[in-house]
Short mmCIF file of C-alpha atoms in Angstrom, two decimals:
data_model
loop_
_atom_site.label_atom_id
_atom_site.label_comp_id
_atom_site.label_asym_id
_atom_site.label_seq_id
_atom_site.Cartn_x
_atom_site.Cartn_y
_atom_site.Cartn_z
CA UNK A 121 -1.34 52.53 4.63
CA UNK A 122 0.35 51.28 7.70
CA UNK A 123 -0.78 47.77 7.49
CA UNK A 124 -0.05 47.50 3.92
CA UNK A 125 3.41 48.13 4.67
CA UNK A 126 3.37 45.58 7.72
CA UNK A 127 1.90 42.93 5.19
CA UNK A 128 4.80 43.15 2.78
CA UNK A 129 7.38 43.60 4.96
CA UNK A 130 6.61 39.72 6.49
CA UNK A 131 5.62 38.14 3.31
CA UNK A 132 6.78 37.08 0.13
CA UNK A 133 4.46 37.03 -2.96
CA UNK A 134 2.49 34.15 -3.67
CA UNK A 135 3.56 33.39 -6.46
CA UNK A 136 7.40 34.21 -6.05
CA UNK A 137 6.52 31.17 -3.08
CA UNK A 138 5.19 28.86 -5.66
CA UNK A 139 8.11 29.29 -7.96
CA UNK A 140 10.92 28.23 -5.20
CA UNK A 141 8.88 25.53 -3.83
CA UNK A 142 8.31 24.23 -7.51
CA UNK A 143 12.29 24.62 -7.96
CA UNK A 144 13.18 23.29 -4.05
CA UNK A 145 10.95 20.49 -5.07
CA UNK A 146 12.27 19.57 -8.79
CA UNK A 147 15.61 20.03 -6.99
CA UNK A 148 14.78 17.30 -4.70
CA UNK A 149 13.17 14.58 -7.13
CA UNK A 150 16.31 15.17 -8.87
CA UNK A 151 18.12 14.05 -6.40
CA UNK A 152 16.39 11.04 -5.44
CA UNK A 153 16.43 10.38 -9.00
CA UNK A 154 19.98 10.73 -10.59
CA UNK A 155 21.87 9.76 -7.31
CA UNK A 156 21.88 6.94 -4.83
CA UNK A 157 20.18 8.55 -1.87
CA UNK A 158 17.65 6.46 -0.55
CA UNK A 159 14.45 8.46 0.93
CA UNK A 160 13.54 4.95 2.66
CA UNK A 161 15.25 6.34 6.07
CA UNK A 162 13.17 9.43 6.10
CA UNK A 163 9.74 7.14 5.83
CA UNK A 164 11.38 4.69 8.03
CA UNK A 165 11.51 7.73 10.73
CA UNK A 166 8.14 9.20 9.74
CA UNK A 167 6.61 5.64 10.74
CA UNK A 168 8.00 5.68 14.35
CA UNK A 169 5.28 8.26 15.10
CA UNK A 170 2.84 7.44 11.91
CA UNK A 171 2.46 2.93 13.31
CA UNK A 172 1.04 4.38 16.87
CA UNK A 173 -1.48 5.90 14.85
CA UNK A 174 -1.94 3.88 12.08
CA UNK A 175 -2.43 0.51 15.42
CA UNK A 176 -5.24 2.60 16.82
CA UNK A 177 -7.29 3.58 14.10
CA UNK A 178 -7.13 0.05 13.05
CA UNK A 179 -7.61 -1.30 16.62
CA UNK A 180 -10.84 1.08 16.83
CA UNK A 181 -11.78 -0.24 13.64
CA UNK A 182 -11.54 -3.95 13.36
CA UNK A 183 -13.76 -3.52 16.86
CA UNK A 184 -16.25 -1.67 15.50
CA UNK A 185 -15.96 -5.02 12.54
CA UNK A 186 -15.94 -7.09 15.31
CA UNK A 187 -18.95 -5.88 17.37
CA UNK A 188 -21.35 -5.98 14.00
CA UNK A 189 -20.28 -9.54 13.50
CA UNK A 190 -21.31 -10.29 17.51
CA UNK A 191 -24.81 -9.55 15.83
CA UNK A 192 -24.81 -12.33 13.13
CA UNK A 193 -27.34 -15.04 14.06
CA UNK A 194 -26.76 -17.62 16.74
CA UNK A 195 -28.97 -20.37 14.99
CA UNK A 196 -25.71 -19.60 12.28
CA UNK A 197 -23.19 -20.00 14.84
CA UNK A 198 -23.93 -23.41 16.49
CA UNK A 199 -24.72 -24.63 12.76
CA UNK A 200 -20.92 -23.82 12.28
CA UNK A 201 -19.97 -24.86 15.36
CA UNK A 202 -21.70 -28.49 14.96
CA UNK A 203 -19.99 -28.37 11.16
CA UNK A 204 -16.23 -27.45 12.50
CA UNK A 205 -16.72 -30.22 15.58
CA UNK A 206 -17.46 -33.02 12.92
CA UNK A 207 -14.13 -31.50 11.05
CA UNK A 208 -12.25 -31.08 14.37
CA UNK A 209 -13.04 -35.08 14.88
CA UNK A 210 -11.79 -35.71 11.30
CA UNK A 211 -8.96 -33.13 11.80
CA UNK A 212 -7.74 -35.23 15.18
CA UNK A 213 -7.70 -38.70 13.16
CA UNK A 214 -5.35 -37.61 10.33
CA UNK A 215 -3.06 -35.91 12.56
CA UNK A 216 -2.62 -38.73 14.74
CA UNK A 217 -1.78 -40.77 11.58
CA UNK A 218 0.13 -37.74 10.11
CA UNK A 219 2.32 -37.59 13.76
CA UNK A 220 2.98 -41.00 13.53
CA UNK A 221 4.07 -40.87 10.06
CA UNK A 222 6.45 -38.01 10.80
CA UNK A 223 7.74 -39.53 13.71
CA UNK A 224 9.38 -41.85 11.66
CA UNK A 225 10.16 -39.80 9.04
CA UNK A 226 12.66 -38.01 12.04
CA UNK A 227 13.52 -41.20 13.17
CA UNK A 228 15.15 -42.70 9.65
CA UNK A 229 16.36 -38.80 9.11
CA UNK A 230 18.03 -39.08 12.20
CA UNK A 231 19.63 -42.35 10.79
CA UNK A 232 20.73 -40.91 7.18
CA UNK A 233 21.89 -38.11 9.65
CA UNK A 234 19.39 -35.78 7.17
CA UNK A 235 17.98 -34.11 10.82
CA UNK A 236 17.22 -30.11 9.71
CA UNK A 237 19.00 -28.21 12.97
CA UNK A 238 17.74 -24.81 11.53
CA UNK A 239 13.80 -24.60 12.54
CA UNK A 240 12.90 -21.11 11.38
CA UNK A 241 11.87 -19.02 14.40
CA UNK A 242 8.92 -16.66 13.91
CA UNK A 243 6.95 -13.61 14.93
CA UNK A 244 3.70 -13.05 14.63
CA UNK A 245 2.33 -9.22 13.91
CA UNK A 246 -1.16 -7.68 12.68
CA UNK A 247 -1.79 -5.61 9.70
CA UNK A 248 -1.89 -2.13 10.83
CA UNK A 249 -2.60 -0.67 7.36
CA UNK A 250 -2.24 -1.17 3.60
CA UNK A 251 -0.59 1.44 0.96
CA UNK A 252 -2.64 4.66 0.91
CA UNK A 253 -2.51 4.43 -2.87
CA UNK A 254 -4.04 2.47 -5.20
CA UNK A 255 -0.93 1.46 -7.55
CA UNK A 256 1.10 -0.19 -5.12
CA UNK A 257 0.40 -3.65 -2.82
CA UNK A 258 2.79 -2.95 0.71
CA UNK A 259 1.37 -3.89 4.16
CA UNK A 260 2.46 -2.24 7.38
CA UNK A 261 2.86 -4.13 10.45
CA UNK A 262 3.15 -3.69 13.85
CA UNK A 263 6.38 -5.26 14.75
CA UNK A 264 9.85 -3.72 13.47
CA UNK A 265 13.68 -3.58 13.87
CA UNK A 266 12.74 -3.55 18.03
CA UNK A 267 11.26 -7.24 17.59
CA UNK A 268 14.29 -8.20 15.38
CA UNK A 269 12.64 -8.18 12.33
CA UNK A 270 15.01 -6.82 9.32
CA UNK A 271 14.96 -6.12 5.81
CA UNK A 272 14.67 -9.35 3.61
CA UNK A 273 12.81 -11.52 6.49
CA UNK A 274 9.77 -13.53 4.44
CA UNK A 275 6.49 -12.94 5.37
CA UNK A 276 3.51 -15.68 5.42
CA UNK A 277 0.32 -16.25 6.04
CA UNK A 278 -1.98 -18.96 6.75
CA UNK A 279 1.14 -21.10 5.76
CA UNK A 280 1.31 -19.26 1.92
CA UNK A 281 4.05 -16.66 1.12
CA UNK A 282 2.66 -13.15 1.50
CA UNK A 283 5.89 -11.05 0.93
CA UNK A 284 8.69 -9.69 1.72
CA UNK A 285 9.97 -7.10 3.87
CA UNK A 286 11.15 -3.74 2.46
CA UNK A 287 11.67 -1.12 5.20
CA UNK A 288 11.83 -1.03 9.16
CA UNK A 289 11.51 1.30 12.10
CA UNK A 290 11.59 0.56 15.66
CA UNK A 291 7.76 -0.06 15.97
CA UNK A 292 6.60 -1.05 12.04
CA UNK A 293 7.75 -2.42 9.50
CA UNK A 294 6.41 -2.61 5.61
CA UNK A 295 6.11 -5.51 3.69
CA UNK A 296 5.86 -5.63 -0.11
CA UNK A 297 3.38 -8.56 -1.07
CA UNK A 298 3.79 -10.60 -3.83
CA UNK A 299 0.86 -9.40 -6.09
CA UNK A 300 2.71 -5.99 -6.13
CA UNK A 301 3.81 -4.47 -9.33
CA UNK A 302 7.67 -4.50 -8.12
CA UNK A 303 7.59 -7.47 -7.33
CA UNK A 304 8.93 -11.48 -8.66
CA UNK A 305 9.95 -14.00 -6.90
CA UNK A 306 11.27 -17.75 -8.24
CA UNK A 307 9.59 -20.68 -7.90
CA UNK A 308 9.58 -24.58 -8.66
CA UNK A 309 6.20 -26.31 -9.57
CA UNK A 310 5.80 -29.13 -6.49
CA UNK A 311 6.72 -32.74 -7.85
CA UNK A 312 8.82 -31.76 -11.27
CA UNK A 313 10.84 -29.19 -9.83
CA UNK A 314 10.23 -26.66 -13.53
CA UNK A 315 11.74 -23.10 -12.73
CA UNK A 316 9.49 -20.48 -13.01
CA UNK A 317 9.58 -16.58 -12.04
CA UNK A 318 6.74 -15.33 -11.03
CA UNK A 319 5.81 -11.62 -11.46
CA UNK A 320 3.06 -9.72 -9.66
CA UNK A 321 1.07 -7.12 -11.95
CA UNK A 322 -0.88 -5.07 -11.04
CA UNK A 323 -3.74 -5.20 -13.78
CA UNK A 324 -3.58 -9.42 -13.65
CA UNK A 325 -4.19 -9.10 -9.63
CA UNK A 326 -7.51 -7.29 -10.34
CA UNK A 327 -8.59 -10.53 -12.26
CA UNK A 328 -7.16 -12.60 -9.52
CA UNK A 329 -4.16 -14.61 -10.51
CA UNK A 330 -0.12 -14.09 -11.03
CA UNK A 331 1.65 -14.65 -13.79
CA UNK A 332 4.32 -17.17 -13.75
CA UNK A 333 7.14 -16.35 -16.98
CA UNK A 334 10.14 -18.26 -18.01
CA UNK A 335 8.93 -21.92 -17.56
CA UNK A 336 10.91 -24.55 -19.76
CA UNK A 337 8.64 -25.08 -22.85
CA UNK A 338 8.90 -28.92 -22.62
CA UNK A 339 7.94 -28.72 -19.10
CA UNK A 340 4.76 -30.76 -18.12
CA UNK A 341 2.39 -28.34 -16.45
CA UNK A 342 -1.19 -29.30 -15.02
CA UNK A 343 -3.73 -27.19 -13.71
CA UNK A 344 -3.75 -27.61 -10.03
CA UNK A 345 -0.35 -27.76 -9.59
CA UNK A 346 1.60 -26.31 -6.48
CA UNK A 347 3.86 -23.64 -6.62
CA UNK A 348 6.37 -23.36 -4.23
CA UNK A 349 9.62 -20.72 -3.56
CA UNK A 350 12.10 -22.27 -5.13
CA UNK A 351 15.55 -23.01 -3.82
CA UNK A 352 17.70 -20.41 -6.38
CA UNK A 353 15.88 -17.31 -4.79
CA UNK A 354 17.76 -14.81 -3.86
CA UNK A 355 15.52 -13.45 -0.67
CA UNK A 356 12.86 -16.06 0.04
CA UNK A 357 13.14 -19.24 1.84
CA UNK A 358 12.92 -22.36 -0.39
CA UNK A 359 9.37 -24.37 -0.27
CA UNK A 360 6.90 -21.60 1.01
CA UNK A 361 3.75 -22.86 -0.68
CA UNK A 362 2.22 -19.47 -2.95
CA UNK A 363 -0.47 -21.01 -5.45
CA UNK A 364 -1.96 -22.95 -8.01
CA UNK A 365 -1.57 -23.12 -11.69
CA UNK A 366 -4.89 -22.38 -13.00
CA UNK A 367 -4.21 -22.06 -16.55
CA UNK A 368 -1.38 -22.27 -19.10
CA UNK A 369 -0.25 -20.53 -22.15
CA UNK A 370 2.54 -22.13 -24.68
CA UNK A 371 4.44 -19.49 -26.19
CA UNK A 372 4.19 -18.83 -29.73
CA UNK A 373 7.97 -19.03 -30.75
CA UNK A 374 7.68 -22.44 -28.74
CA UNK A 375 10.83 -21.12 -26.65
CA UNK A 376 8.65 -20.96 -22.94
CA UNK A 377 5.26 -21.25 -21.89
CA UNK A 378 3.23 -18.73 -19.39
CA UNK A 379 1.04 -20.02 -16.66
CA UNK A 380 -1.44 -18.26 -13.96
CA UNK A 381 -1.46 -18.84 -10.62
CA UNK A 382 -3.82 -18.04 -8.34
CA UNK A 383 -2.36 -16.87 -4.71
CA UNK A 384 -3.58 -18.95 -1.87
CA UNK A 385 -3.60 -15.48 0.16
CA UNK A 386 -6.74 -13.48 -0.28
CA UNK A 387 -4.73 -10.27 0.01
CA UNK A 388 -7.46 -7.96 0.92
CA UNK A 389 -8.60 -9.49 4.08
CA UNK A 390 -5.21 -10.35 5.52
CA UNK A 391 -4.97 -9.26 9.48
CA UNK A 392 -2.08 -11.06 10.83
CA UNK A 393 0.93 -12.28 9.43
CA UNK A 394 3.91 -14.57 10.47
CA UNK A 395 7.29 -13.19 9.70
CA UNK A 396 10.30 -15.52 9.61
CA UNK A 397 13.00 -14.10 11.53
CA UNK A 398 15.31 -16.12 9.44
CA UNK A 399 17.19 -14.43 6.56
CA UNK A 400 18.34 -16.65 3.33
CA UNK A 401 21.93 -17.48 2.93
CA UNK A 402 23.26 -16.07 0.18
CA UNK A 403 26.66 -16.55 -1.78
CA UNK A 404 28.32 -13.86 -3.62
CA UNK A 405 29.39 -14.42 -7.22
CA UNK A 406 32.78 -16.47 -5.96
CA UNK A 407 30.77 -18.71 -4.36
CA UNK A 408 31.64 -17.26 -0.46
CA UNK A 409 28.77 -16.98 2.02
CA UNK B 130 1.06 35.31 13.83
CA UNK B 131 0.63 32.95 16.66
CA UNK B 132 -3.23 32.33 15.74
CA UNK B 133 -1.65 31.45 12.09
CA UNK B 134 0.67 28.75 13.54
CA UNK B 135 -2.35 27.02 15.73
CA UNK B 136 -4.41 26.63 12.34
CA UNK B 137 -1.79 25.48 10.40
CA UNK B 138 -0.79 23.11 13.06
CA UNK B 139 -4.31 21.73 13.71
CA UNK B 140 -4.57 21.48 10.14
CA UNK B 141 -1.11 19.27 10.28
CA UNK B 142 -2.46 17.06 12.78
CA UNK B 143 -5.79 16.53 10.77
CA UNK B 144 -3.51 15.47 7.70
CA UNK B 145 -1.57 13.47 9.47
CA UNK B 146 -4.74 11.60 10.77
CA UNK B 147 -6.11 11.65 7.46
CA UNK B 148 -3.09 9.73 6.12
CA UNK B 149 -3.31 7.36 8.34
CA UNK B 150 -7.09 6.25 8.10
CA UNK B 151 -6.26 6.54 4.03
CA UNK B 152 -3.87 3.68 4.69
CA UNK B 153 -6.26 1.80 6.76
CA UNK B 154 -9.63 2.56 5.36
CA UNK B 155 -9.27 -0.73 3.07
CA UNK B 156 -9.39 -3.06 6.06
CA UNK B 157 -13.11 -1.63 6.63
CA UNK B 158 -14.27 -1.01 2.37
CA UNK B 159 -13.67 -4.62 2.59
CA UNK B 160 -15.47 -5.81 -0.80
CA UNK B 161 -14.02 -2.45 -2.79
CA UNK B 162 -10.95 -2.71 -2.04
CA UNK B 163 -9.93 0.53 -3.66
CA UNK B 164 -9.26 3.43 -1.51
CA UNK B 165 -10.56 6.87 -1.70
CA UNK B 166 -8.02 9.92 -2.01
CA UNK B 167 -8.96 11.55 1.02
CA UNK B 168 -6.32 13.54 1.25
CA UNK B 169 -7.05 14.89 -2.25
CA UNK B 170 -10.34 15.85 -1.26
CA UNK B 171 -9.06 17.93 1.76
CA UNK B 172 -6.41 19.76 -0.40
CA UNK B 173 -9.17 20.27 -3.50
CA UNK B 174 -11.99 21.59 -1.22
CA UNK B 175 -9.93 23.84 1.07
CA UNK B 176 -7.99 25.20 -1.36
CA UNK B 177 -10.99 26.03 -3.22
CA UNK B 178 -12.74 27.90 -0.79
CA UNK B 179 -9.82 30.12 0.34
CA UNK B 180 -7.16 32.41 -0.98
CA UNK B 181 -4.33 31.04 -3.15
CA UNK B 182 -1.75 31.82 -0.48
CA UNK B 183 -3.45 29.53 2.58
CA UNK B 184 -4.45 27.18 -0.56
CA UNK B 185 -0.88 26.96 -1.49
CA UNK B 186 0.40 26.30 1.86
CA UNK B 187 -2.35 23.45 2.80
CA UNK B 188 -0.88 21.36 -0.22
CA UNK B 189 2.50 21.85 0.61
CA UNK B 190 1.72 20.50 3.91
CA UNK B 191 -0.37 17.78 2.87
CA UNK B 192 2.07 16.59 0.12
CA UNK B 193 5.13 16.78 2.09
CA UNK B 194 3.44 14.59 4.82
CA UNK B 195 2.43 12.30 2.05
CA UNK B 196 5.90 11.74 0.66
CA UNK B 197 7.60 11.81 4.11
CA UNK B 198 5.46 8.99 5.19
CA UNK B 199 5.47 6.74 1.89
CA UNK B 200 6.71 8.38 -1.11
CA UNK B 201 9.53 6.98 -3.20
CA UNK B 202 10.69 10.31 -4.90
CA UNK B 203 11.03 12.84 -2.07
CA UNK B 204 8.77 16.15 -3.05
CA UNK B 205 7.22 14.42 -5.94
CA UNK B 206 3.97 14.55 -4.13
CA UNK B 207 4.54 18.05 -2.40
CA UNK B 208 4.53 19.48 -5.97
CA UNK B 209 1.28 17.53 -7.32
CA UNK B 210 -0.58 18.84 -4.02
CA UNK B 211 0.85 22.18 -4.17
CA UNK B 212 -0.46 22.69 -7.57
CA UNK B 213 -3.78 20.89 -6.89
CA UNK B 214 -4.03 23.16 -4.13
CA UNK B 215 -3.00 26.14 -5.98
CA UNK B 216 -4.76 25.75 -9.56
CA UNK B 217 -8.27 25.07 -7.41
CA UNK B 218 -8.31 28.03 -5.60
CA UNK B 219 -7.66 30.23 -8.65
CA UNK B 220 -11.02 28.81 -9.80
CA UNK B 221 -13.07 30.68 -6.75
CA UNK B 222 -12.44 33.42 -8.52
CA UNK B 223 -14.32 33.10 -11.92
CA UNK B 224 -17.54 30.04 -9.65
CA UNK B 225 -19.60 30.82 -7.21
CA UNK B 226 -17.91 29.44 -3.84
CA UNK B 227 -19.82 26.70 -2.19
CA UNK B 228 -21.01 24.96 -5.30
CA UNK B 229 -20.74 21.23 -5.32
CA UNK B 230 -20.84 20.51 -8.65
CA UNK B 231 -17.79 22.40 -9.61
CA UNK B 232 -15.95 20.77 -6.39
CA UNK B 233 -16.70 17.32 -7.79
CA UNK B 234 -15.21 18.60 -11.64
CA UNK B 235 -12.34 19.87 -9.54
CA UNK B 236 -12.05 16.90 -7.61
CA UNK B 237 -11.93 14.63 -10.46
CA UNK B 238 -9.53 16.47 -12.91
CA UNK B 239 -7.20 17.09 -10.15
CA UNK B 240 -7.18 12.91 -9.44
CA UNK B 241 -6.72 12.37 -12.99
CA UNK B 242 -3.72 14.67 -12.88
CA UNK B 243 -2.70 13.18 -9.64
CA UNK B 244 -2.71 9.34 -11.33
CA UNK B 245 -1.10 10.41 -14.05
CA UNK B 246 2.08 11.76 -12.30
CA UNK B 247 1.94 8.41 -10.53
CA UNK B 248 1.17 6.37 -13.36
CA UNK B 249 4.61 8.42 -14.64
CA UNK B 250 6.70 8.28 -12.41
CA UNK B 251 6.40 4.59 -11.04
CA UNK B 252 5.04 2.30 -14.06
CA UNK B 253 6.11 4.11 -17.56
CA UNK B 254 9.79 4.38 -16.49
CA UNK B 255 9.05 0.86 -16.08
CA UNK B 256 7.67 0.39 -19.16
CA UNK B 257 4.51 -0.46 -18.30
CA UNK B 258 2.25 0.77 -21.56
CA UNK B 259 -1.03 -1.03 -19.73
CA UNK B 260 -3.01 2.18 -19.86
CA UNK B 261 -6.40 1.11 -20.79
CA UNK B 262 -6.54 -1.34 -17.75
CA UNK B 263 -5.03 1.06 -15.89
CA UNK B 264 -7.74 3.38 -16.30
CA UNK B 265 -9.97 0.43 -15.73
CA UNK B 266 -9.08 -0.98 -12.85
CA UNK B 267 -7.78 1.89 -11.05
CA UNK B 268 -8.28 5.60 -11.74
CA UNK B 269 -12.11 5.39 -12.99
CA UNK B 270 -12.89 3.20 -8.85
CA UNK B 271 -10.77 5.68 -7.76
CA UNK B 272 -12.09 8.73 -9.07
CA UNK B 273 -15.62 7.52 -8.77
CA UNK B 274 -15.10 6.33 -5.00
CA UNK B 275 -13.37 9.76 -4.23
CA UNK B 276 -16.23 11.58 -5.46
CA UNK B 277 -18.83 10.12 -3.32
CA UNK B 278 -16.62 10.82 -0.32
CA UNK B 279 -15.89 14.32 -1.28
CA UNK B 280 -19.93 14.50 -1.50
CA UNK B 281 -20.02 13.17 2.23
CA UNK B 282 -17.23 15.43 3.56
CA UNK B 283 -17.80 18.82 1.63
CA UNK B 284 -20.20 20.41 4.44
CA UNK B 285 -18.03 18.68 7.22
CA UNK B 286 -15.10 20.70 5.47
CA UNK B 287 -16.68 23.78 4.78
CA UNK B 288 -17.74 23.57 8.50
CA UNK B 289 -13.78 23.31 9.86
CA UNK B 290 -13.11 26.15 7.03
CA UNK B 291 -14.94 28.36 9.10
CA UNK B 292 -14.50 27.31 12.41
CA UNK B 293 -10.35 27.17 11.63
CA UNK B 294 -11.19 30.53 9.87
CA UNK B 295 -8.40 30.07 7.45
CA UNK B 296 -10.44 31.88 4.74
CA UNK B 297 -9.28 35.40 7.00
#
């Protein structure tokens, strides 16, 4: 008798607590819904003690990668290594002829007085995890707001556009990549300068490509093409390269055509990125930076 | 009362950890690349095996961490794993406990239900209407993928069940 009556003076039916948690809980998805708060500063806080983690898992991990790959075969390795000195020879010649050509490139810029004074400075940071959900395509890095990385900042990779970043903390940061569903970013097609938006989807990434909407119907497309940001973008830098045009679609009302790209990023084995710590210049609608 | 607070506190911390590998488990299931709800698997076997009141609580905790740490509607997620939690321990009344078939059902219905608020809430106020590829490329991995984990960690589970002795 006497610890029945302890028991309910402490405790509150179950069920009485699943009905207010179902109501403090529709209360707050209401809220995030119908008004402007943002819940980005409550994950943004969550990650300053989440990325510790999330770096040491990861660091455990990729060694445990690392040491099975020690084990591959060494008659392998000095194959590859004989292949990638024959490259590195090839490599040395066209640079040499590339660094000359560039060095006059600078020199006649320098005389049309065409010399760009704004080299992008960068940071480089490692993947420290991916989304832990299967609908959405955001990275989480180990550099944040402490490194001077802010919301906006591109991110690349390999030299190819990866994303852009969404939310930072001190310590991490999260990118959203370009093959996520959210996201579209505008390009140009290298040499003929066509407009083109192009959207990441989620079912098209599974097949491997991006589609790119909006291009000009009289447009001459090819398949190989480059696509790089374009200069109109809001967010990104202009002339990150992204892809190639691997096939295209005319449109049936003969008003656009669609094309797919393929990303030069392979998204799922991305471990470091480069982020630009350079933010596009933007002009509001009267034409004021 | 203050052995209560230790096991719900471990079982924070384990969440917590759980999260994070969930995030990072991708680098490693390199040629998958679809990740496992391990989260869900905690919530669905635990709540299973104990009352509804402890089952309750280790959603709530589990789906609060989730949306503190990534979700775009806050408490979205605290009310799918509340429920999850909740709804599978009702069924330890009418099964046998420790039966792995009926943790698997479980497991899967309660991922479908978990996609579907996602699916929801994030692509069809977008518009999206792609279901069928949806279903393709995403939920079917997913809920295949989850159940072979939740095969690996149902005895590691059961084993922390008893030695967190929750089920008290």
């Amino acid at each position: 008798m006497q610890r029945k009556n302890r028991k309910n003076r402490f405790e509150i039916k179950t069920k009485n607590l699943l009905i207010l948690c179902t109501f403090l809980c529709i209360l707050s998805i209401g809220l995030s819904v119908f008004t402007k708060y943002d819940s980005s500063s409550i994950s943004s806080t969550a990650n300053i003690f989440l990325s510790p983690m999330k770096s040491g898992i990861s660091f455990i991990g990729n060694g445990i990668i690392d040491l099975g790959k020690h084990f591959k075969l060494t008659s392998e390795i000095i194959n590859e290594n004989k292949e990638l000195k024959n490259r590195y020879d090839l490599v040395m010649k066209e640079n040499t002829e590339l660094k000359k050509d560039s060095e006059e490139l600078f020199r006649l810029k320098k005389e049309l007085n065409m010399v760009d004074s704004s080299k992008y400075d960068f940071e480089v940071a490692s993947v420290i995890g991916n989304d832990a959900n299967n609908w959405f395509n955001m990275l989480t890095i180990n550099k944040g707001s402490s490194d001077g990385i802010e919301v906006n900042m591109n991110v690349i990779s390999n030299g190819s556009l990866v994303g852009i970043v969404t939310n930072t903390s001190p310590n991490s940061s999260i990118v959203r990549t370009i093959i996520d569903d959210l996201s579209a970013v505008s390009c140009v097609v290298q040499g003929n300068n066509n407009l083109l938006v192009l959207e990441g989807n989620l079912v098209n990434i599974k097949n491997g490509y991006l589609i790119a909407k909006d291009i000009n119907y009289s447009a001459a497309l090819n398949k190989g093409d480059k696509i790089l940001t374009s200069n109109i973008s809001k967010k990104f830098l202009p002339d990150i390269p992204i892809g190639y045009i691997s096939e295209i679609n005319k449109d049936e009302k003969k008003l656009t055509q669609t094309a797919k790209v393929v990303p030069t990023v392979d998204f799922n084995a991305i471990r470091e990125v480069i982020v630009i710590k350079k933010q596009k210049e933007t002009t509001d609608n009267n034409g004021n930076k | 009362m203050e052995i209560n607070k230790i096991k719900y506190l471990i079982l924070t911390i384990i969440l917590i950890l759980t999260i994070c590998i969930q995030s990072i488990i991708s680098n490693f299931l390199q040629y998958v690349s679809i990740v496992p709800n391990l989260l869900l698997i905690i919530v669905v076997v635990l709540g299973f095996i104990n009352k509804n009141r402890t089952a309750l609580i280790i959603g709530l905790i589990a789906g609060l961490l989730l949306d503190i740490s990534s979700g775009s509607y806050l408490g979205l997620f605290t009310l799918t794993y509340m429920y999850i939690g909740y709804i599978s321990s009702r069924f330890n009344r009418i099964f046998v406990k420790d039966n792995l078939t009926i943790m698997i059902i479980l497991v899967s219905v309660s991922d479908i239900f978990y996609h579907m608020i996602v699916y929801t809430f994030s692509f069809l106020v977008r518009q999206r209407f792609d279901i069928p590829s949806y279903l393709v490329f995403i939920i079917l991995p997913e809920i295949l993928i989850t159940i072979i984990f939740s095969v690996i960690l149902y005895k590691p589970l059961i084993i922390f069940n008893k030695l967190c002795k929750f089920n008290r």
